mmCIF file of C-alpha atoms in Angstrom:
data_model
loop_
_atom_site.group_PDB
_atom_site.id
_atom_site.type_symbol
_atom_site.label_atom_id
_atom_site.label_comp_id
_atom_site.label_asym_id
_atom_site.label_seq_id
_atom_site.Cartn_x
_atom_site.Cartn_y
_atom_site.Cartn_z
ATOM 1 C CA UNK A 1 0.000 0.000 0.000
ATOM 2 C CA UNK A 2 1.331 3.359 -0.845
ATOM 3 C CA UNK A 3 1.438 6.051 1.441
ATOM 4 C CA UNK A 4 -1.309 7.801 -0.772
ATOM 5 C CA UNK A 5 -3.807 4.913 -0.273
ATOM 6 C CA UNK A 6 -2.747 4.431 3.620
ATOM 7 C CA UNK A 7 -3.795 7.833 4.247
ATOM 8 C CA UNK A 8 -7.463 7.534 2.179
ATOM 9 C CA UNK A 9 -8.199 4.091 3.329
ATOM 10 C CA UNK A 10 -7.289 3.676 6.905
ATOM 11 C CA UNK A 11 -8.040 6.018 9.735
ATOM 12 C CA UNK A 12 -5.787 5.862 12.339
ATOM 13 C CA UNK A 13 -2.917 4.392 10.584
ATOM 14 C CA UNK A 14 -1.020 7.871 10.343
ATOM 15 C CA UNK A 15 -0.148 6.676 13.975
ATOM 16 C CA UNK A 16 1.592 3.477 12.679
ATOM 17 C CA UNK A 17 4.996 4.730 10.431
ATOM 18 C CA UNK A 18 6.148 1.313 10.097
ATOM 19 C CA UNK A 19 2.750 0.326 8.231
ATOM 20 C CA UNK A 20 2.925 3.191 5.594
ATOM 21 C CA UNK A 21 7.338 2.701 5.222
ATOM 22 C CA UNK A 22 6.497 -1.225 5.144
ATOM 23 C CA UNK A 23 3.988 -0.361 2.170
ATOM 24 C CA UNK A 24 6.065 1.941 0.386
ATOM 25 C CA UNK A 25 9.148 -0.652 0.446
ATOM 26 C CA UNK A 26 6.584 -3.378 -0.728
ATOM 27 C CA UNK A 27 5.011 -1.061 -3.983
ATOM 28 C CA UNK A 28 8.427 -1.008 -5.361
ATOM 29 C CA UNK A 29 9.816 -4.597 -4.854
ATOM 30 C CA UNK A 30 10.557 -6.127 -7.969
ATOM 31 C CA UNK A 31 8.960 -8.884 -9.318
ATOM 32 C CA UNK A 32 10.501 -12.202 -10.963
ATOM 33 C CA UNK A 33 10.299 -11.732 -14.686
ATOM 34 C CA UNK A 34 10.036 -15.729 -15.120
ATOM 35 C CA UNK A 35 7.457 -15.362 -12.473
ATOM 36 C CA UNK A 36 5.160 -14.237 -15.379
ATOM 37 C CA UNK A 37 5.423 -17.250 -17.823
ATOM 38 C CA UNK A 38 3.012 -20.119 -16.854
ATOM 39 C CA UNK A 39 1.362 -23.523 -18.647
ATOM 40 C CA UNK A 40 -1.371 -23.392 -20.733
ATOM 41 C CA UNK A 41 -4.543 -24.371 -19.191
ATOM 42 C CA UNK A 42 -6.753 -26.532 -21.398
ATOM 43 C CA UNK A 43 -9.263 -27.832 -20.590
ATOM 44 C CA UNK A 44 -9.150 -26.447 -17.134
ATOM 45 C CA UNK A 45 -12.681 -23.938 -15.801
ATOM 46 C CA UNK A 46 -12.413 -20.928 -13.558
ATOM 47 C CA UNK A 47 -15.058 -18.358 -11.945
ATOM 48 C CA UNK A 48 -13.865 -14.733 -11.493
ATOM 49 C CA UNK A 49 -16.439 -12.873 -9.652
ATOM 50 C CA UNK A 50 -16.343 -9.125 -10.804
ATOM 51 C CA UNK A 51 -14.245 -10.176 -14.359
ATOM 52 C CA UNK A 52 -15.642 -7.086 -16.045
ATOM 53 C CA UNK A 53 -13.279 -4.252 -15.108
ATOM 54 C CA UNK A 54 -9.965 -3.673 -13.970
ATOM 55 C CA UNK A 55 -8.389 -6.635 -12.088
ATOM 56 C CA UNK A 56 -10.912 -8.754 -12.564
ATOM 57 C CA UNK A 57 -11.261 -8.229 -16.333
ATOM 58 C CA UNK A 58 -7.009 -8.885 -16.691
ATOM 59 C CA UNK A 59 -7.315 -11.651 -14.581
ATOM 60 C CA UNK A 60 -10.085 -13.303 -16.939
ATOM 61 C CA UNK A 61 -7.983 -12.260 -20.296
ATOM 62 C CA UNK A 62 -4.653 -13.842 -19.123
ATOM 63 C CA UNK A 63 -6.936 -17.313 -18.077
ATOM 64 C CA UNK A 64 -8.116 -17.125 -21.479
ATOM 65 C CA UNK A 65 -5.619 -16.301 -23.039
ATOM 66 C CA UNK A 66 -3.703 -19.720 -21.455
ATOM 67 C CA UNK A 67 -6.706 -21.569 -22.626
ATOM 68 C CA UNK A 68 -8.883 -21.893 -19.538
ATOM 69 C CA UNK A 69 -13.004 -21.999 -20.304
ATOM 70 C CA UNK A 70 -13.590 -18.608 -18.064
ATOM 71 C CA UNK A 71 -16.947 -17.382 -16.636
ATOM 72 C CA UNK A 72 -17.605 -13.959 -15.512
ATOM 73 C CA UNK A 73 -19.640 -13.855 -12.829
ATOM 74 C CA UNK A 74 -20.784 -9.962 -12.247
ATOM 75 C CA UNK A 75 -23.877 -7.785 -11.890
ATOM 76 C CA UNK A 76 -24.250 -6.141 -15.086
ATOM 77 C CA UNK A 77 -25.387 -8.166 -18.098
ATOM 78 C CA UNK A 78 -24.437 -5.270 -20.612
ATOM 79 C CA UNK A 79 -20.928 -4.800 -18.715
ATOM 80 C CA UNK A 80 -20.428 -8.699 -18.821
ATOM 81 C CA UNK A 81 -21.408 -9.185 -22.710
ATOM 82 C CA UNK A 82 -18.841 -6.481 -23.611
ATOM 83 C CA UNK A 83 -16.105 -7.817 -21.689
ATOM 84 C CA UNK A 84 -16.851 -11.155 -23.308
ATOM 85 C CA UNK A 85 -17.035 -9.609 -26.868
ATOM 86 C CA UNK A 86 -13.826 -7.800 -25.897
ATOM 87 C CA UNK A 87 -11.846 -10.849 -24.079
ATOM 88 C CA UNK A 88 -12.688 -12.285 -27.089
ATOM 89 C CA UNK A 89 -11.310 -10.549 -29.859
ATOM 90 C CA UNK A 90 -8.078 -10.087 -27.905
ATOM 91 C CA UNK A 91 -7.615 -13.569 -27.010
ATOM 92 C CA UNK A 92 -9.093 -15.198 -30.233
ATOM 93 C CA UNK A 93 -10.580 -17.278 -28.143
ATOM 94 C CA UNK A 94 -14.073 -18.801 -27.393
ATOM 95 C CA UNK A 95 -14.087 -19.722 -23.954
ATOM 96 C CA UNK A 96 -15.535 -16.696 -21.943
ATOM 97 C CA UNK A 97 -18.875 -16.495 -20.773
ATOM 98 C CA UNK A 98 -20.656 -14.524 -18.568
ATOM 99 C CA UNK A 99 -23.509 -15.406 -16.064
ATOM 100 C CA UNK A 100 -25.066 -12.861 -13.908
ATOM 101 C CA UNK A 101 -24.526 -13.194 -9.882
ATOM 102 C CA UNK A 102 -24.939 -10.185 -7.753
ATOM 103 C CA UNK A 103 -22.873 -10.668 -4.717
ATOM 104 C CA UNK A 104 -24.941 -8.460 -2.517
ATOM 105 C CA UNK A 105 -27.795 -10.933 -2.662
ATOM 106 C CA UNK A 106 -27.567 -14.478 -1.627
ATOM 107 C CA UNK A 107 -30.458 -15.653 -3.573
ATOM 108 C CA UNK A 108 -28.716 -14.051 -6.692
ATOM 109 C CA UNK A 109 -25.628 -16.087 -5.851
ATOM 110 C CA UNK A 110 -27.607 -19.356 -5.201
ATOM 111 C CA UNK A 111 -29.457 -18.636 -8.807
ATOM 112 C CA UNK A 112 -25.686 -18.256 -10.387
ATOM 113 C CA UNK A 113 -24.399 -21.349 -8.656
ATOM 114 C CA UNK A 114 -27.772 -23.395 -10.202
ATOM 115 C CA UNK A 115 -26.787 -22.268 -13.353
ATOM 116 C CA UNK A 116 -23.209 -23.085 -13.398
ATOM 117 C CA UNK A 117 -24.341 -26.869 -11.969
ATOM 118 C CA UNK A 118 -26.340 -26.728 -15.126
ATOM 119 C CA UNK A 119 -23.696 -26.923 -17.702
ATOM 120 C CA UNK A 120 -22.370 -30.428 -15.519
ATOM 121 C CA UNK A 121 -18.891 -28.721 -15.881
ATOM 122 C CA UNK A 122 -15.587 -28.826 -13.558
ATOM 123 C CA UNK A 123 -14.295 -26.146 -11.735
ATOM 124 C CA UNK A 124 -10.873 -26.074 -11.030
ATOM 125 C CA UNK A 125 -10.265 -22.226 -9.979
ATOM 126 C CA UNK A 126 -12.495 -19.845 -8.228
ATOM 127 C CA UNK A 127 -10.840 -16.570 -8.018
ATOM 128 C CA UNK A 128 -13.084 -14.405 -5.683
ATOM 129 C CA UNK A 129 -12.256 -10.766 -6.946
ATOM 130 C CA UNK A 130 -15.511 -8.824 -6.966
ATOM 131 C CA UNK A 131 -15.418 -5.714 -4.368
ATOM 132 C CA UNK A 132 -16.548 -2.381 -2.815
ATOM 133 C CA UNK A 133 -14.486 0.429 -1.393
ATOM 134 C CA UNK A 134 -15.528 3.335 0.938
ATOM 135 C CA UNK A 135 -18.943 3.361 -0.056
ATOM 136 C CA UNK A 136 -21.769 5.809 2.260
ATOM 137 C CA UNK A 137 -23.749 3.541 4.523
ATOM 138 C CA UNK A 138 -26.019 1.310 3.102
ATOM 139 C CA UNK A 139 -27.209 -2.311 3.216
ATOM 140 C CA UNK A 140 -27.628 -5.328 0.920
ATOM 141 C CA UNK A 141 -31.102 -6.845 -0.299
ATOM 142 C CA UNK A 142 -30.640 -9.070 2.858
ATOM 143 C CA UNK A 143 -29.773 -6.299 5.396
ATOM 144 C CA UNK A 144 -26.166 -6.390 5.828
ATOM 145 C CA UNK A 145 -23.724 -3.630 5.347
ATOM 146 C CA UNK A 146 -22.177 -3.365 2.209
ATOM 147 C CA UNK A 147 -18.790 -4.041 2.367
ATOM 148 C CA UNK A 148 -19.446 -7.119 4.966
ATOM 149 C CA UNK A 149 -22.060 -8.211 2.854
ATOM 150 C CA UNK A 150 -20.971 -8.318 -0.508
ATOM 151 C CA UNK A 151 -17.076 -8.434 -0.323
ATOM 152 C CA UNK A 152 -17.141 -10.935 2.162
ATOM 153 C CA UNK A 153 -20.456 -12.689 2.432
ATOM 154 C CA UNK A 154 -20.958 -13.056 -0.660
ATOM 155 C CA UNK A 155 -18.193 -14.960 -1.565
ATOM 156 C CA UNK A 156 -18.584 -16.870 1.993
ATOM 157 C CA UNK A 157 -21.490 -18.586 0.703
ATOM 158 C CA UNK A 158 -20.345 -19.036 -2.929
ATOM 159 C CA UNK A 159 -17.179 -20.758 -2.313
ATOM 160 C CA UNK A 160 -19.314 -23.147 0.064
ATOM 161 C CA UNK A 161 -21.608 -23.533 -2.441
ATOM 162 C CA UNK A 162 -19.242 -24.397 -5.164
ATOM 163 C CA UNK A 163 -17.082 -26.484 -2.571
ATOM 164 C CA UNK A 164 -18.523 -29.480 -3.984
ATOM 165 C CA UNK A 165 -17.866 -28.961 -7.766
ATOM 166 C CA UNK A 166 -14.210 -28.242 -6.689
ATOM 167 C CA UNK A 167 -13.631 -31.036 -4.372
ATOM 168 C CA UNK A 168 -15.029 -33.282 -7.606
ATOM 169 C CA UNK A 169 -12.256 -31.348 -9.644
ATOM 170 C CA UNK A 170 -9.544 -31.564 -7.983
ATOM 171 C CA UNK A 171 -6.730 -34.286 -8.072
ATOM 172 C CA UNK A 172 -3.832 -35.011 -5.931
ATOM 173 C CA UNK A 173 -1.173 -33.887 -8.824
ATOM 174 C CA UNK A 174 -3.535 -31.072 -10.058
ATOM 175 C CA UNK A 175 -5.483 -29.472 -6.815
ATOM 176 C CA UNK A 176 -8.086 -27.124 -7.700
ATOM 177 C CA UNK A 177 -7.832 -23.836 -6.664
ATOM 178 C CA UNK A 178 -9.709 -20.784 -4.751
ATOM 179 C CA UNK A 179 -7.773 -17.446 -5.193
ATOM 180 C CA UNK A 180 -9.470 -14.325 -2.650
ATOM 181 C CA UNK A 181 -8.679 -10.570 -3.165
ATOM 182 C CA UNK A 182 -7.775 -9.185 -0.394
ATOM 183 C CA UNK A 183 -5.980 -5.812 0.183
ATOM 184 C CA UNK A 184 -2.849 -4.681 2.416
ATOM 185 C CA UNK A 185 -5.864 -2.637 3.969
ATOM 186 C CA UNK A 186 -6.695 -5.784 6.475
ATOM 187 C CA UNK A 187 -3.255 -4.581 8.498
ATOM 188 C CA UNK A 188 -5.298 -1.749 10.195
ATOM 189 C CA UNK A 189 -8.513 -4.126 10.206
ATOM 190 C CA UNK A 190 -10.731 -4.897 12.861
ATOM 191 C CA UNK A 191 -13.037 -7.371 13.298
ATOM 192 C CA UNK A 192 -15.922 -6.335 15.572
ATOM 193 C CA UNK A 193 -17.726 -9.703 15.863
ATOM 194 C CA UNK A 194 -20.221 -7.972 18.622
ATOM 195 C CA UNK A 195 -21.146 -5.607 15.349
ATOM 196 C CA UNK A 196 -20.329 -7.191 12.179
ATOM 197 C CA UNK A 197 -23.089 -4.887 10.358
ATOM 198 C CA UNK A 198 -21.088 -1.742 11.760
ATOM 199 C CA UNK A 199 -24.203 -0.638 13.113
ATOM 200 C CA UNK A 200 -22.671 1.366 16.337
ATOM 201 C CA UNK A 201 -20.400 3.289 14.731
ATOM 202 C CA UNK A 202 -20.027 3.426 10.639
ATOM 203 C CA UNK A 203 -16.876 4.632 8.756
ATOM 204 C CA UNK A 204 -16.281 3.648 5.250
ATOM 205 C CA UNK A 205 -12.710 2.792 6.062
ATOM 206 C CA UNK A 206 -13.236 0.752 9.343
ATOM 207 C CA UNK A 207 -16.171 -1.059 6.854
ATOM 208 C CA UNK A 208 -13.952 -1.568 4.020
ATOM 209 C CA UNK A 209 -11.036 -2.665 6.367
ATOM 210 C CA UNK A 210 -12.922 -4.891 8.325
ATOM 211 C CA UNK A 211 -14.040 -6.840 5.388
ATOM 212 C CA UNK A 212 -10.870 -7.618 3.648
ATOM 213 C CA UNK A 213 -9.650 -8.919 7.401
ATOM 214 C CA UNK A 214 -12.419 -11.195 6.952
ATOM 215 C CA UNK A 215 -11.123 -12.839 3.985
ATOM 216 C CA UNK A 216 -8.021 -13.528 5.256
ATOM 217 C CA UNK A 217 -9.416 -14.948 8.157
ATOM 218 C CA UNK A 218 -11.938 -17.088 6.099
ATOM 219 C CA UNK A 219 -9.106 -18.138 3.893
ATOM 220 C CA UNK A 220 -6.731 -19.425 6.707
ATOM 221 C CA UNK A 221 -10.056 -21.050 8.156
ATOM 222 C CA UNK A 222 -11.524 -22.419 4.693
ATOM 223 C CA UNK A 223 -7.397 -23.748 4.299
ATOM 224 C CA UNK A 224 -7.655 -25.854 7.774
ATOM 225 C CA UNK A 225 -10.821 -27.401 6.835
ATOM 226 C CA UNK A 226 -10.028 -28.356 3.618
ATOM 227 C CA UNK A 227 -6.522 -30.098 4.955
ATOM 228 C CA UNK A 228 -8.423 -31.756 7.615
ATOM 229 C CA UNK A 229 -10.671 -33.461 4.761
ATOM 230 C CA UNK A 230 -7.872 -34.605 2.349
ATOM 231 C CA UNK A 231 -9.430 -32.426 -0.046
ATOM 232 C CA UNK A 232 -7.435 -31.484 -3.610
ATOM 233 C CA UNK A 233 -8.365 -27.966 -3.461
ATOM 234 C CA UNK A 234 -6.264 -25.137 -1.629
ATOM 235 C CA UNK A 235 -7.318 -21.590 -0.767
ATOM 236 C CA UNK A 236 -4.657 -18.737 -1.214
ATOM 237 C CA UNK A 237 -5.310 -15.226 -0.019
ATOM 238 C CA UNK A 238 -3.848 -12.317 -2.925
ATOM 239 C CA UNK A 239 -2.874 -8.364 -2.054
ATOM 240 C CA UNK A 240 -2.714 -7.414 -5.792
ATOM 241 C CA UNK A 241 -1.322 -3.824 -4.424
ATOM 242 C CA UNK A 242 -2.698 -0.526 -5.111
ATOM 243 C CA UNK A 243 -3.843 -0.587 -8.290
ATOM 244 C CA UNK A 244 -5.580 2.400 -10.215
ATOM 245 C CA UNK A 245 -9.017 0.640 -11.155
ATOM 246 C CA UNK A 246 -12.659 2.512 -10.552
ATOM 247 C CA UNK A 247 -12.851 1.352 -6.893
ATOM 248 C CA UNK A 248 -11.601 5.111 -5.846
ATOM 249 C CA UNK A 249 -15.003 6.641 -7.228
ATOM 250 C CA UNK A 250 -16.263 6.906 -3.689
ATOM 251 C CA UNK A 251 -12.718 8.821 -2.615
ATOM 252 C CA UNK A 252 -13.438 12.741 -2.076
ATOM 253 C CA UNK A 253 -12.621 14.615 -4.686
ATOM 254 C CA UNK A 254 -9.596 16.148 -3.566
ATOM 255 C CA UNK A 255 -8.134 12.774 -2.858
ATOM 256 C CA UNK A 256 -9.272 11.836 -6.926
ATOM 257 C CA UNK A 257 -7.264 14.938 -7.893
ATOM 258 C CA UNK A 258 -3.950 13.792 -5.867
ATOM 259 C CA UNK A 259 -4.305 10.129 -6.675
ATOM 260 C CA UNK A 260 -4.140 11.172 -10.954
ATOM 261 C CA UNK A 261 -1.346 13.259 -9.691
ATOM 262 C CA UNK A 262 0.459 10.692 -8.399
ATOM 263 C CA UNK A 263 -0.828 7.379 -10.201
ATOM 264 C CA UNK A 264 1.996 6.951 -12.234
ATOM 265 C CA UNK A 265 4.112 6.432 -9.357
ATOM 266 C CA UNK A 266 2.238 4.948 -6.516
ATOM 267 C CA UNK A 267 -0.428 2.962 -8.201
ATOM 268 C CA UNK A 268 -0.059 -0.096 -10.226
ATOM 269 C CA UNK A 269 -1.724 -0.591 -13.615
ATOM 270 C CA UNK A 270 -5.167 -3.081 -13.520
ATOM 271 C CA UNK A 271 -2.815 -5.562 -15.652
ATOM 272 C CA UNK A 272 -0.033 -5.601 -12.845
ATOM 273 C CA UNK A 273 -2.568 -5.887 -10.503
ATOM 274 C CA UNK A 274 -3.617 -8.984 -11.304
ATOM 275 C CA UNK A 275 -0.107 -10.479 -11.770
ATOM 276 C CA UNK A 276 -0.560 -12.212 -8.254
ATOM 277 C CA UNK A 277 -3.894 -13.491 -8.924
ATOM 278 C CA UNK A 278 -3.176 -15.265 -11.754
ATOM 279 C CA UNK A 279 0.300 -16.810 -10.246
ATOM 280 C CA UNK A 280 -1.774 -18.505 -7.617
ATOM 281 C CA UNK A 281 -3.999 -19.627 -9.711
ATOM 282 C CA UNK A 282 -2.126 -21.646 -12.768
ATOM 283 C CA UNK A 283 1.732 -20.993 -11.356
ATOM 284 C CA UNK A 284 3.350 -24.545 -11.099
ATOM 285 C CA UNK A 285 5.153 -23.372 -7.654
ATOM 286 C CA UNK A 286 1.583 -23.114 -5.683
ATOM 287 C CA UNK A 287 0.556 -26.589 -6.095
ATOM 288 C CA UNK A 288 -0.437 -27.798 -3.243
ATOM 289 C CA UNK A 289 0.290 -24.817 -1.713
ATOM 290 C CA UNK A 290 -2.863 -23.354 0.515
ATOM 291 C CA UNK A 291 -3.136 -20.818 3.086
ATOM 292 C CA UNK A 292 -0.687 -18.529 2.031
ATOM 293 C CA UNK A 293 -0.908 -14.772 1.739
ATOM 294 C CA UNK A 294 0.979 -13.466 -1.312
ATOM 295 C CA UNK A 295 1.987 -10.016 -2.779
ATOM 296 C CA UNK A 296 4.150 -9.182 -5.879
ATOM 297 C CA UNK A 297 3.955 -13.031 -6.589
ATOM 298 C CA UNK A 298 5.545 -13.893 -3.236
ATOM 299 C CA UNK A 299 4.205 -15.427 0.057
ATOM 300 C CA UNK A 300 4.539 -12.862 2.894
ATOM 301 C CA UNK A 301 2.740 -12.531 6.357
ATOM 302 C CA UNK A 302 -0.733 -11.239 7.044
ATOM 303 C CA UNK A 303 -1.937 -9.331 10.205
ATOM 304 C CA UNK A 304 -0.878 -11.185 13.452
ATOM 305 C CA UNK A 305 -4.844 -11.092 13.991
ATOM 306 C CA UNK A 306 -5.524 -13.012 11.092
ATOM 307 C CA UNK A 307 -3.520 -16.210 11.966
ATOM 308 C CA UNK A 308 -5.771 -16.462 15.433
ATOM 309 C CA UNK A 309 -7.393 -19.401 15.150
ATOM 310 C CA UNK A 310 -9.971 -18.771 17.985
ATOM 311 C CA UNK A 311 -11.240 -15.987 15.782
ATOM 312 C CA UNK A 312 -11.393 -17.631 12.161
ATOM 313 C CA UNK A 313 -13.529 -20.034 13.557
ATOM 314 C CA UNK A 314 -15.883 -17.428 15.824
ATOM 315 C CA UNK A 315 -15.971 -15.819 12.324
ATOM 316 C CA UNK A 316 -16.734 -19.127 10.187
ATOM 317 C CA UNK A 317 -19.637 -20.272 12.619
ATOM 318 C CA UNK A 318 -21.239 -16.433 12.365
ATOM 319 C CA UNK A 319 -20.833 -16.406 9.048
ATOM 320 C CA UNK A 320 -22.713 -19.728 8.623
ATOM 321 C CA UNK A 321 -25.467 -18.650 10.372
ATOM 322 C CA UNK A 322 -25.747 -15.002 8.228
ATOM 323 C CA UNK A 323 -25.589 -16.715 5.101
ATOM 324 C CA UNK A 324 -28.220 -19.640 6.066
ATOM 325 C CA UNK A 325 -26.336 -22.820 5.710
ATOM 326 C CA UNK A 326 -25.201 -25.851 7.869
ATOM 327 C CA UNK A 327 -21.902 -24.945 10.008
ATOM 328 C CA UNK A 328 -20.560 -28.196 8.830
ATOM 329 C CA UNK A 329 -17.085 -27.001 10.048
ATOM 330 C CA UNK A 330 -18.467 -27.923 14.235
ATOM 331 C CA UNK A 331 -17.418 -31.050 13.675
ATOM 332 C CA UNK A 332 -13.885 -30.883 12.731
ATOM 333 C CA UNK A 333 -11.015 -29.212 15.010
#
């Protein structure tokens, strides 16, 4: 995280240097140029939730373009038939679809996950990218706040719907995947499990924040309980950076003016972005490889908070009961 974004997204954290110098030292680490050159992917499926813009649309392309059968999952039909007409004609390439799913509603994501059993296909990545950031106060169709509820709810209850499907997929040489955004944001998270909804006390940032801790926590959790089942599917938790994408339309507008001031240095293109995302989800060198927080293409370390295993599982067996389904998880350690 720049300095830039540390100062927009996270009250508080002006009283943290090392954050903001540990961000700055991190936005200009080089990456591995080999890191970039991966197998093709035929005959392989992936999901990307929000694939029609920025990281989510590169991270779709470069899938495509390595042969993967992509589907878009997003909430805009016309937005998802152009970036399938697009995808298309840059790739040459057939194999990108779009279905709708809005994340903010759970019966739009059971509808989607219907539909994809439908076409009786594999899945071997999920790549949960869809997001909100800094939005005013307001609540899903279901009643939850809107970062909780569609960053991190949402894709809650489709990667346990899809769990299934990507269990069936998997195979002990070739383990199928689930990839989660996150954002370097989660260091000055909290998780207020007494007020998930953020009802006491709202700010955009503490919202935004909180829910990109809760990935990482689900990941780590979702990780455990997939080792303690022998499954062939890992989940990896990404920081693609800070990247210049439309998520900064809720900034004020004097923060807009210094962020196209400064993009060129402190803010990473939507293609770069997504560099990390699509590393852990077809690189050779993360087979097998689950629970692991990575930046720049490189595993690093989360929040101390996030690896407390009392509190990924307080979080799993709330989020169970939001979301409506069986806390299957009670059973295991």
């Amino acid at each position: 995280m720049s300095l830039l974004s540390a100062l927009c997204l996270a009250p508080g954290v002006l009283h943290r240097p090392r954050v903001i110098l540990h961000q700055l030292r991190r936005r200009f680490q080089p990456r591995c140029p080999s890191a970039s050159v991966f197998p093709t992917q035929n005959g392989k499926v992936a999901i990307v939730t929000g694939g029609t813009k920025g990281i989510g649309y590169q991270t779709v392309k470069h899938l495509a373009r390595l042969g993967m059968h992509v589907i878009i999952a997003g909430n805009s039909e016309s937005d998802g038939q152009e970036a399938v007409r697009k995808i298309k004609e840059e790739t040459l390439t057939g194999k990108v679809e779009f279905l709708y799913c809005d994340l903010a509603s759970m019966k739009s994501i059971r509808q989607f996950v219907q539909q994809f059993r439908a076409k009786k296909c594999p899945l071997h990545v999920l790549v949960n990218n869809a997001g909100v950031m800094l939005v005013p106060e307001r609540k899903t169709v279901d009643g939850f706040e809107e970062h909780f509820g569609l960053n991190y709810l949402g894709h809650f209850l489709l990667t346990n719907l899809l769990l299934d499907t990507l269990e069936q997929s998997g195979t002990h040489s070739h383990n199928a995947r689930i990839i989660t955004v996150s954002s370097a944001t989660h260091y000055v998270g909290k998780l207020h499990l007494n007020d998930l909804q953020s009802r006491c006390s709202y700010s955009p940032h503490g919202a935004y924040a909180q829910s990109k801790l809760a990935l990482v926590l689900f990941t780590y959790r979702l990780q455990h309980l997939l080792t303690a089942n022998g499954s062939h599917v890992t989940a990896n938790v990404v920081d693609p950076g800070v990247v210049n994408t439309e998520l900064y339309k809720h900034v004020f507008w004097v923060v807009k003016v210094v962020k196209w001031m400064t993009a060129w240095l402190f803010f990473k293109t939507p293609e770069e972005g997504a560099s990390t995302t699509i590393y852990a989800a077809v690189s050779p060198e993360m087979e097998g490889a689950g629970g692991c927080y990575l930046y720049n293409e490189e595993r690093t370390k989360s929040a101390d908070v996030a690896y407390d295993e009392e509190l990924q599982r307080k979080l799993w067996t709330e989020s169970c009961k939001m979301v409506g389904i069986s806390d299957e998880a009670s059973r295991l350690p």
